[in-house]
Coordinates of C-alpha atoms and ligand atoms in Angstrom, one line a residue:
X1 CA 0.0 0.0 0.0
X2 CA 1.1 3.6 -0.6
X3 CA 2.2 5.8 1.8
X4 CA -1.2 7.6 1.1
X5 CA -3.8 4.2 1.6
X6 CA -1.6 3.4 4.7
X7 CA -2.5 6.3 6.4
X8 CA -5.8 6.9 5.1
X9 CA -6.7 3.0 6.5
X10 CA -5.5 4.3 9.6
X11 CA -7.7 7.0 9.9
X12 CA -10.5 5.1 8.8
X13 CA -9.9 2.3 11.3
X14 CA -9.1 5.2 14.2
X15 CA -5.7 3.4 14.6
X16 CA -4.0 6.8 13.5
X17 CA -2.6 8.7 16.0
X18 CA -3.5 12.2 16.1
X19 CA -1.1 14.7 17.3
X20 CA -2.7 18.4 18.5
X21 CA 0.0 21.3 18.5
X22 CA -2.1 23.9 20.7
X23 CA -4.4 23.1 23.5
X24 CA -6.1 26.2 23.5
X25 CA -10.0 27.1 22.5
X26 CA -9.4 25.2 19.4
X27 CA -6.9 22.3 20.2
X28 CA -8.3 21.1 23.3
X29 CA -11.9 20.2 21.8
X30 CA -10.6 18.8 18.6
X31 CA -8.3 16.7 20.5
X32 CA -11.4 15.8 23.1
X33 CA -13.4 15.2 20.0
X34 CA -10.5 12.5 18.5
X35 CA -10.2 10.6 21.5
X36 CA -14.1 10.4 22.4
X37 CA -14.1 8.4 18.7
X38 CA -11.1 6.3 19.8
X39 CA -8.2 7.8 18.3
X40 CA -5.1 8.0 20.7
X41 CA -3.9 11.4 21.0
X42 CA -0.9 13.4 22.1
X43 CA -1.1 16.6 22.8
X44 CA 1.7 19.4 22.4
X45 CA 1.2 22.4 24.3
X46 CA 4.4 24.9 25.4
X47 CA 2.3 25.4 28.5
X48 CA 3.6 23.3 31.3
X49 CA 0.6 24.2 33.8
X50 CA -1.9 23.5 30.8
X51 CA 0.0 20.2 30.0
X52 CA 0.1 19.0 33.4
X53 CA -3.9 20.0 33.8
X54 CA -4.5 17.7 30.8
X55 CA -2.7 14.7 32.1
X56 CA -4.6 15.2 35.4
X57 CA -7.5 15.1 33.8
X58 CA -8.6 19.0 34.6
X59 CA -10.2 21.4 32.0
X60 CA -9.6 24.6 31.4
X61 CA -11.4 25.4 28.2
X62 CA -15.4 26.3 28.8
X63 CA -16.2 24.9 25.7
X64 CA -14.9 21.2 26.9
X65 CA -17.3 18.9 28.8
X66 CA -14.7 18.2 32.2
X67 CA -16.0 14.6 32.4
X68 CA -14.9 13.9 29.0
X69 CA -11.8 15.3 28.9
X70 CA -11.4 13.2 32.4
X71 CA -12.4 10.3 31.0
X72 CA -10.5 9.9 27.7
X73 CA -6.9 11.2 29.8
X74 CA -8.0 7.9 32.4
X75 CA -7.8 5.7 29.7
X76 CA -4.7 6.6 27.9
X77 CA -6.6 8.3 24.8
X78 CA -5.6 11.8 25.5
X79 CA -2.3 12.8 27.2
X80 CA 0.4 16.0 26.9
X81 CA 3.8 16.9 26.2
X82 CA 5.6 19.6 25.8
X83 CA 8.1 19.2 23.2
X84 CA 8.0 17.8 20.0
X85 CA 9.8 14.8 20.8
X86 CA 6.8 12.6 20.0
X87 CA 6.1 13.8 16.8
X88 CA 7.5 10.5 15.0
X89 CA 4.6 8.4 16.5
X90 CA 1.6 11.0 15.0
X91 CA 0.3 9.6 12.1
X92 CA -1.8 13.3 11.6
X93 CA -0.5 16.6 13.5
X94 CA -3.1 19.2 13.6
X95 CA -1.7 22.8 14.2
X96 CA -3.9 25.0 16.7
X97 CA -1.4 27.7 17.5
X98 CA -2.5 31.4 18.0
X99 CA -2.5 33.7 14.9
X100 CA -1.5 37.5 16.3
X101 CA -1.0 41.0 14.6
X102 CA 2.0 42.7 15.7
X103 CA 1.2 46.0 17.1
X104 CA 1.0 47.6 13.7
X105 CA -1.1 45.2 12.8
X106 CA 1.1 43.0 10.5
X107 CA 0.5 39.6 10.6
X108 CA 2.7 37.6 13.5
X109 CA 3.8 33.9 12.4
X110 CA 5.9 33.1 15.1
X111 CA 3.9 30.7 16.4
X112 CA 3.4 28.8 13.3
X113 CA 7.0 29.2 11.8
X114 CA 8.5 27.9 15.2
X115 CA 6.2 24.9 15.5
X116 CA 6.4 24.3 11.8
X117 CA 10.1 24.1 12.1
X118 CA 9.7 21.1 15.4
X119 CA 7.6 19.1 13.1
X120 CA 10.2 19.3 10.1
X121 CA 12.6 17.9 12.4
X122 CA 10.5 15.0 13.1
X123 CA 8.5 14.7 9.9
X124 CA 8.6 11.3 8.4
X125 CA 6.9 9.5 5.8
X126 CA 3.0 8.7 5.9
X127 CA 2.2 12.0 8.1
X128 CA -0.8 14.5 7.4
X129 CA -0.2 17.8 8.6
X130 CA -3.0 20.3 9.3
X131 CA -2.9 23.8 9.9
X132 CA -6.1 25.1 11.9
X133 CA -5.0 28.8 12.7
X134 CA -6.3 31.1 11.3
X135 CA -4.3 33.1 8.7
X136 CA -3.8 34.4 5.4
X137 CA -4.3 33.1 2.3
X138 CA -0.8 31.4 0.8
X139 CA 0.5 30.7 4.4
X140 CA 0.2 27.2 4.0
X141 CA 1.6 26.6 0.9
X142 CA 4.6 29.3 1.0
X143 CA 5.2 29.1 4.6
X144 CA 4.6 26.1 6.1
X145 CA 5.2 23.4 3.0
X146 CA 8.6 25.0 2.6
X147 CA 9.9 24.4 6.0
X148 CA 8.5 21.3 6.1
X149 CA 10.1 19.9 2.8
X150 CA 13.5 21.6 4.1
X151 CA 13.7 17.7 5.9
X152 CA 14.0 16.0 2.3
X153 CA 10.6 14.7 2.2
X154 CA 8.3 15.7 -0.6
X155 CA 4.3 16.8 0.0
X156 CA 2.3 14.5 -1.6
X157 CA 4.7 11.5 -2.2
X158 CA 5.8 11.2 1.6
X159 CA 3.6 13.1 3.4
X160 CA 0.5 15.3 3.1
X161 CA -0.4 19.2 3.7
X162 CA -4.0 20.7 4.6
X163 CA -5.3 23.3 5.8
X164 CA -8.8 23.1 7.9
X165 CA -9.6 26.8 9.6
X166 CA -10.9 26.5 12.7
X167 CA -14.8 27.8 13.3
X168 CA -15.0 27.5 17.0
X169 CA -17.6 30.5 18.1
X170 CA -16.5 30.2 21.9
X171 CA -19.6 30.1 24.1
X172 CA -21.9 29.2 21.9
X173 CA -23.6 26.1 23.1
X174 CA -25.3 25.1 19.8
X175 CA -22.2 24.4 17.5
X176 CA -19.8 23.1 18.5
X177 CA -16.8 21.4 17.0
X178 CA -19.0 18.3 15.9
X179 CA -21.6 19.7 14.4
X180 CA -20.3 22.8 12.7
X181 CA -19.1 22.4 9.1
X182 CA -15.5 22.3 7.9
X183 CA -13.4 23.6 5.5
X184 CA -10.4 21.6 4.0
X185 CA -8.1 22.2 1.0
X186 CA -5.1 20.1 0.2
X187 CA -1.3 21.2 -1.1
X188 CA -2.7 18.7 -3.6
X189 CA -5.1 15.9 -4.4
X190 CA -3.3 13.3 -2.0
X191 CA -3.2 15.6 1.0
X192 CA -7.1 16.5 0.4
X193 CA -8.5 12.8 0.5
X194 CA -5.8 12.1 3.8
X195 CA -7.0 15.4 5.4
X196 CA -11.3 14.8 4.4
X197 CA -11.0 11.1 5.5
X198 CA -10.0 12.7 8.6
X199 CA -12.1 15.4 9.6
X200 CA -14.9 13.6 8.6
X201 CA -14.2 10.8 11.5
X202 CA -15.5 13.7 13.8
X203 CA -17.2 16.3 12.0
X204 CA -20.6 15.8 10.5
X205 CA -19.9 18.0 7.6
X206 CA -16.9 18.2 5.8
X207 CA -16.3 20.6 3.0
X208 CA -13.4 20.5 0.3
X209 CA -12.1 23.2 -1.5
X210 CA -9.9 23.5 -4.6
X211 CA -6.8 24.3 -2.3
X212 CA -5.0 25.6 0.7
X213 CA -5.5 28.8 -0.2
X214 CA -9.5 29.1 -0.5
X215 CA -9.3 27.3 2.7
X216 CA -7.3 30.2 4.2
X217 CA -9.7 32.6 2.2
X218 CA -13.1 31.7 3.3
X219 CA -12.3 31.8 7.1
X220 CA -10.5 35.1 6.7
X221 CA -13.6 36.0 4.8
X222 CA -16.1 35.2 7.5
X223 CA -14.7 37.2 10.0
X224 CA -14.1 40.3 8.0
X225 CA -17.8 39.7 6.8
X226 CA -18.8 39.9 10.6
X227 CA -16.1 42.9 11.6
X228 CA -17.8 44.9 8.3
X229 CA -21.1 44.1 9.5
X230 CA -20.3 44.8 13.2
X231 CA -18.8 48.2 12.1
X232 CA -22.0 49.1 10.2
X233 CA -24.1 48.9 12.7
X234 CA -21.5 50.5 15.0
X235 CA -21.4 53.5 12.3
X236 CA -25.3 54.0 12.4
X237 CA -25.2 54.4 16.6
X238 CA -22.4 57.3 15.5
X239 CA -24.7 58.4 13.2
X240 CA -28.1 57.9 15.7
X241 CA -26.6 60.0 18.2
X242 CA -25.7 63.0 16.1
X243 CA -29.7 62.2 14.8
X244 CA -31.1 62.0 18.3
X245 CA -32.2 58.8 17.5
X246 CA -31.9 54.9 19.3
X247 CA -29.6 53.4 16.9
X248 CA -30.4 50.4 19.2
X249 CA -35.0 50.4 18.4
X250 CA -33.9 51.1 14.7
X251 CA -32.0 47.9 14.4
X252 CA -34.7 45.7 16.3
X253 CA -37.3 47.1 14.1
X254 CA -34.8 46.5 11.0
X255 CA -34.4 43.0 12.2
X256 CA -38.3 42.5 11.6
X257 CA -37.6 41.6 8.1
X258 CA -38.0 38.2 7.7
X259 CA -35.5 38.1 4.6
X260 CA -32.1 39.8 3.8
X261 CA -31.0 40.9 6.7
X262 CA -29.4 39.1 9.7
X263 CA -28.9 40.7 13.4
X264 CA -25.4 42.9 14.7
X265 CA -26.0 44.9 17.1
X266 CA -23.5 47.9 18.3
X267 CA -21.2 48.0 21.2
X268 CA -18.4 49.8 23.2
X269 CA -15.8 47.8 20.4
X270 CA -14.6 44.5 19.4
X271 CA -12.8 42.1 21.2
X272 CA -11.8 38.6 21.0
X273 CA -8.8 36.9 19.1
X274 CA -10.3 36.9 15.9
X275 CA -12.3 39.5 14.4
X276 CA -10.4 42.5 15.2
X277 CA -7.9 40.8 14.4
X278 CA -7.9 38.0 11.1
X279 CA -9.2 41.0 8.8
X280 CA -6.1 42.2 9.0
X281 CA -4.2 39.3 7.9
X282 CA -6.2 39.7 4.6
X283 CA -5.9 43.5 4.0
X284 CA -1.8 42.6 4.7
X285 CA -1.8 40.0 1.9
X286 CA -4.1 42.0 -0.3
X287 CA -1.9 44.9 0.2
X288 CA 1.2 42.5 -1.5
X289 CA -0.7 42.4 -4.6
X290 CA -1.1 45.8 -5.0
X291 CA -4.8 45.7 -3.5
X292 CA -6.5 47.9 -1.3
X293 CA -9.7 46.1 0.9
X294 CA -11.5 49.4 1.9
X295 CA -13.8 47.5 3.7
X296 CA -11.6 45.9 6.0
X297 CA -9.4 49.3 6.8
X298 CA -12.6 51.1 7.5
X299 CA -14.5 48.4 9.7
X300 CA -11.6 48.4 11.8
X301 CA -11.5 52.2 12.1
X302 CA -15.0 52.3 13.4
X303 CA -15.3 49.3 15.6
X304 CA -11.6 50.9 17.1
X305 CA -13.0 54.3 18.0
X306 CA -15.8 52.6 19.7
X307 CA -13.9 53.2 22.9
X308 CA -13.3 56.4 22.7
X309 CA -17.3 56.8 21.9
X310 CA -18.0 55.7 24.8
X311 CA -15.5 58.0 26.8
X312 CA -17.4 60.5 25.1
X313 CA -20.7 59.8 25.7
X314 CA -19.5 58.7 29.2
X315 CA -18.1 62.4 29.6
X316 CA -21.9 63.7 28.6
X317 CA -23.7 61.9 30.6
X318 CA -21.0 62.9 33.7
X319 CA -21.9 66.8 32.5
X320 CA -25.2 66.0 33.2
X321 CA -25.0 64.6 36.3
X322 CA -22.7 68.0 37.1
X323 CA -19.9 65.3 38.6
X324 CA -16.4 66.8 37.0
X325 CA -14.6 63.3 35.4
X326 CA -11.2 63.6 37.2
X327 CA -13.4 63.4 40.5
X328 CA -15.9 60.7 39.1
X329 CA -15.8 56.8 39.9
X330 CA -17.2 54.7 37.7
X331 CA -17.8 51.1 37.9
X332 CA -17.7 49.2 34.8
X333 CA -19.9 45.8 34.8
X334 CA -18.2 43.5 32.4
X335 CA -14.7 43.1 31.0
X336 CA -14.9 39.8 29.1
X337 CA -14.7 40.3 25.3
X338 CA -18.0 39.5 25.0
X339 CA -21.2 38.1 27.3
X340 CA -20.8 35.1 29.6
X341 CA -16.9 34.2 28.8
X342 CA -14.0 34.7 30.8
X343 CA -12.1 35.7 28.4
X344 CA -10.6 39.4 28.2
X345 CA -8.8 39.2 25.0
X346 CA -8.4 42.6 23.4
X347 CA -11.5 43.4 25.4
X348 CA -12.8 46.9 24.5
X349 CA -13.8 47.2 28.5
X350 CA -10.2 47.3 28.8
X351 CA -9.5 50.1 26.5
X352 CA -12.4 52.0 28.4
X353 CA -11.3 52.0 31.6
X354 CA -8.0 53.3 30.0
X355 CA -9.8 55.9 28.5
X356 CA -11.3 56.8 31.5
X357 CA -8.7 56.7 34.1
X358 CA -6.8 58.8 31.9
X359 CA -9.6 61.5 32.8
X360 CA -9.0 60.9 35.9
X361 CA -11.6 59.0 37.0
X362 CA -11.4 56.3 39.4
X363 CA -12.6 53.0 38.5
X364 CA -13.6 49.6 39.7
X365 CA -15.4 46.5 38.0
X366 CA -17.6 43.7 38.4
X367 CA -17.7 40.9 36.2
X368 CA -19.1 37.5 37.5
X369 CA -17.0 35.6 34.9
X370 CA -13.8 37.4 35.9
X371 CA -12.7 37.8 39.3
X372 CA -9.2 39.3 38.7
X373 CA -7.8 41.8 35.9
X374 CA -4.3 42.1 35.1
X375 CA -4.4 43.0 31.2
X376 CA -2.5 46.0 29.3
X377 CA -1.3 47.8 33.1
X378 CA -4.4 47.6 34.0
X379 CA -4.3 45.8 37.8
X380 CA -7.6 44.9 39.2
X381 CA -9.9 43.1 41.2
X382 CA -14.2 42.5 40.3
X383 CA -16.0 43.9 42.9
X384 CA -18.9 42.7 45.2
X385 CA -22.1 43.8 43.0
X386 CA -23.7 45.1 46.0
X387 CA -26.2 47.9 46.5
X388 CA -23.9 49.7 48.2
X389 CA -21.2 49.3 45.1
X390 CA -23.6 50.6 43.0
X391 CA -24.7 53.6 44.7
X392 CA -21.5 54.6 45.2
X393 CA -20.1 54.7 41.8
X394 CA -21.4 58.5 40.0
X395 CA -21.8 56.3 36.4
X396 CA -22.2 52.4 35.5
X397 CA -21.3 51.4 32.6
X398 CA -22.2 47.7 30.8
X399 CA -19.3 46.9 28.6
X400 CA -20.6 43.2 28.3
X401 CA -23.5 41.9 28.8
X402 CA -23.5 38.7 30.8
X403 CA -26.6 37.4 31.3
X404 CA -26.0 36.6 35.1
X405 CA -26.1 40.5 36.3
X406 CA -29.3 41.4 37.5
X407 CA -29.5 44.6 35.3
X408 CA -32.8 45.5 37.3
X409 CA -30.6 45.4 40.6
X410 CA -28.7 47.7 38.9
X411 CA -30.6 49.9 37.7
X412 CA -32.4 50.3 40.7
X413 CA -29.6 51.1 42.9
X414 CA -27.4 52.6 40.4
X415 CA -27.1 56.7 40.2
X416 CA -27.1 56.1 36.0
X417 CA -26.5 53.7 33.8
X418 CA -24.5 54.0 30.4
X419 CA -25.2 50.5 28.7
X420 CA -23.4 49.8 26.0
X421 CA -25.2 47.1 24.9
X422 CA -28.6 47.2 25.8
X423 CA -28.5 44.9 28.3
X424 CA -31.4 47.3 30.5
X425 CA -33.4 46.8 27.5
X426 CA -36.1 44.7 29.5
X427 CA -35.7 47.3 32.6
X428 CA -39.0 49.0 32.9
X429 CA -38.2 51.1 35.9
X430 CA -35.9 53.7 35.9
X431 CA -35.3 54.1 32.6
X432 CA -34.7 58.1 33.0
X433 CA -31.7 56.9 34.3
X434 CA -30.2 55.0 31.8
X435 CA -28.1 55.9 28.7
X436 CA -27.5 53.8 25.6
X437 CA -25.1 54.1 23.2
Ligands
SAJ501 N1 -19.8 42.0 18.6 C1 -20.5 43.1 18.5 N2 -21.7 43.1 17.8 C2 -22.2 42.0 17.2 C3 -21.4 40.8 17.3 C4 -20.3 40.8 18.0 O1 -20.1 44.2 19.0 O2 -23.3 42.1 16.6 C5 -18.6 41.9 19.3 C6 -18.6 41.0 20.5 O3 -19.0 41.6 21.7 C7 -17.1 40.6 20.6 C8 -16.6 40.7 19.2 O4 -17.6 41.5 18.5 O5 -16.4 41.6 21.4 C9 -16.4 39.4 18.5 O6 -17.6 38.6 18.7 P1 -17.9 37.3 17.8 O7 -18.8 36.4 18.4 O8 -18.2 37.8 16.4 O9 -16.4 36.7 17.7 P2 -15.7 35.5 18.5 O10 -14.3 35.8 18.3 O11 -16.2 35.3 19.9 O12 -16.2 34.2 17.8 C10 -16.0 34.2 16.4 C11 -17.0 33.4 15.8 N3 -18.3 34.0 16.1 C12 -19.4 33.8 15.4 O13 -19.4 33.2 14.3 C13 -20.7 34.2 16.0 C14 -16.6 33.3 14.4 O14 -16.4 34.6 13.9 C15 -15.3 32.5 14.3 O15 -15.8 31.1 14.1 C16 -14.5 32.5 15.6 O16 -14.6 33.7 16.2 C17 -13.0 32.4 15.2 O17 -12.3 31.7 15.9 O18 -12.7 32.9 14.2

């Protein structure tokens, strides 16, 4: 049998051993998903703590059910290292390793040249590789494949190249990693039967494309189609509030028609590891071929002076009130990128209560699904969301919405509220003291 049928067998007959570079938000439930189907899996993550959690048996990633990451570590299915020393016994190595900007927003392949490089040293014949991350369009083929052929083998003779982007909407508790639809594109028409064979031992819908770089295209695609979107609908609140008009009832009543539309709704800016941030990887590559994605450029513009929107309005509503900003405290509710995470990557909370300490002001936070802040200089604690809290603080302001703050509470006890993101909206009382974007 060729190198090719060998390994594709193996997939078939789950006797393929599955190697997962990245036990983040993406690796950990791809790798729980393998082993719940019976593959044996190794796991490469640079994180000691995180590697030593997985061969305990404990989750960290909110998306992963802890008794089945618990039970496929107990019987040997899913375990860590460290280092790439086990890459010679992976039959597939799927690459989940983060995809950055540098600060002028320049794409950041650090993570994937390095690891790239550890797997060349171990590559041998027979191996599918997989790149996950998300990135630009070519990166597979003029990055990765290069570095990977520098050991002597040769794609598609001795071993196979993919890319699959990754589509995991963290928090969401409808998809998931089974039951959302993949991408996959192949180096070549070897690597694309290997790399479908496999995803489709876990995912209920797998979709080919013509090659590595449409793969890379559509995902980059999705989440500049959201960041446009989001950044529309940010633009009309700019818009609204030089009109004197809710930006926030237009859009509901928009959202009434049942065709050709879909629902974005504004908000103090856009977080997360992903849409503020994979546009960018396109309008860099774009850019190299002489090509200019206005879109892109100008939806990060707008969701990027959100912040500083709500500073503004923040300032207003403090005018109002007749409490001078650099003798205001404010307490923010919500930090998380977005509602009922932990996570605080490139949170616009964050850049708010820069914006506002830099008035002056003092401020605290209470965020249920964040109990300590230490992010961009910013050092501090959630606070006790107690009546007391609230009356104390001259403005609130929702930054994220979680669903367990009881906006009623806080309305109630609060002086005024500035919410961000409509998250009073089913408030009835006190409503002449509450602000929306
Ligand atoms: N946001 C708004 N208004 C909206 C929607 C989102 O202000 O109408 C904000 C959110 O509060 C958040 C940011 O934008 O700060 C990003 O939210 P998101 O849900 O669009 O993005 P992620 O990074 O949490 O998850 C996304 C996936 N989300 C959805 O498809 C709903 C998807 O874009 C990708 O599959 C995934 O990231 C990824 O890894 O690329």
């Amino acid at each position: 049998m060729t190198p090719q049928e060998t390994l594709v067998q193996k997939i078939n007959d789950h006797t393929a051993v599955v190697g997962v570079v990245g036990l983040g938000y993406v690796g950990l439930p791809l790798a729980v998903e393998k082993a719940k189907v019976g593959f044996r899996v190794i796991g490469v993550e640079q994180n000691p703590q995180r590697a030593a959690k997985i061969n305990a048996g404990q989750n960290y990633i909110a998306d992963v059910a802890d008794a089945d990451l618990a039970a496929v570590v107990a019987d040997g299915r899913l375990s860590a290292a460290t280092d790439f020393s086990r890459v010679a016994e992976m039959d597939v190595i799927v690459v989940c390793v983060p995809t950055p900007l540098t600060k002028n927003l320049t794409p950041d392949l650090r993570h994937i040249e390095n690891v790239t490089g550890e797997i060349a040293q171990h590559l041998r014949p027979g191996q599918l590789v997989s790149l996950e991350s998300t990135t630009y369009p070519g990166t597979t083929d003029e990055v990765m494949l290069p570095i990977l052929e520098g050991s002597g083998l040769k794609v598609e003779e001795d071993f196979f190249l993919a890319h699959s982007p990754e589509r995991v909407d963290p928090g969401n508790q409808r998809y998931t990693t089974k039951n959302t639809s993949t991408i996959v594109g192949g180096v070549g028409p070897r690597s694309l039967e290997v790399a479908v064979a496999f995803y489709r031992q876990t995912i209920l819908e797998v979709v080919p494309v013509s090659s590595t770089k449409a793969a890379e295209l559509v995902k980059v695609f999705e989440n500049t189609f959201r960041a446009v979107n989001i950044a529309l609908v940010n633009e009309l609140t700019l818009l609204c509030d030089r009109m004197g008009l809710s930006a926030w009832e237009v859009l509901d009543a928009a959202f009434t028609k049942p065709f050709g539309i879909m629902p974005f709704y504004p908000g103090p800016g856009v977080g997360g590891h992903c849409i503020p941030i994979d546009p960018h990887y396109l309008e860099w590559k774009a850019r190299e071929l002489n090509f200019n994605t206005r879109f892109i450029a100008l939806a990060g513009e707008i969701n990027r002076h959100m912040p500083e929107f709500v500073r503004e309005k923040a300032i207003r509503v403090m005018n109002h009130l007749a409490v001078v900003p650099r003798n205001a405290h404010v307490l923010i509710l919500g930090v998380a990128y977005k509602r009922d995470l932990d996570d605080c990557r490139e949170s616009p909370a964050i850049e708010v209560i820069k914006l506002l300490q830099h008035e002056g002001a003092s401020v605290d936070y209470h965020d249920p699904h964040v109990p300590e802040l230490a992010q961009d200089g910013i050092v501090l604690s959630s606070i006790a969301l107690t009546a007391e809290a609230l009356s104390a603080a001259d403005l609130v302001i929702v930054t994220t919405d979680h669903t367990a703050v009881d906006y009623e509470f806080v309305v109630r006890h609060a002086r005024h509220v500035l919410d961000t993101r409509n998250a009073t909206k089913d408030v009835e009382t006190g409503r002449e003291r509450i602000t929306l974007l």
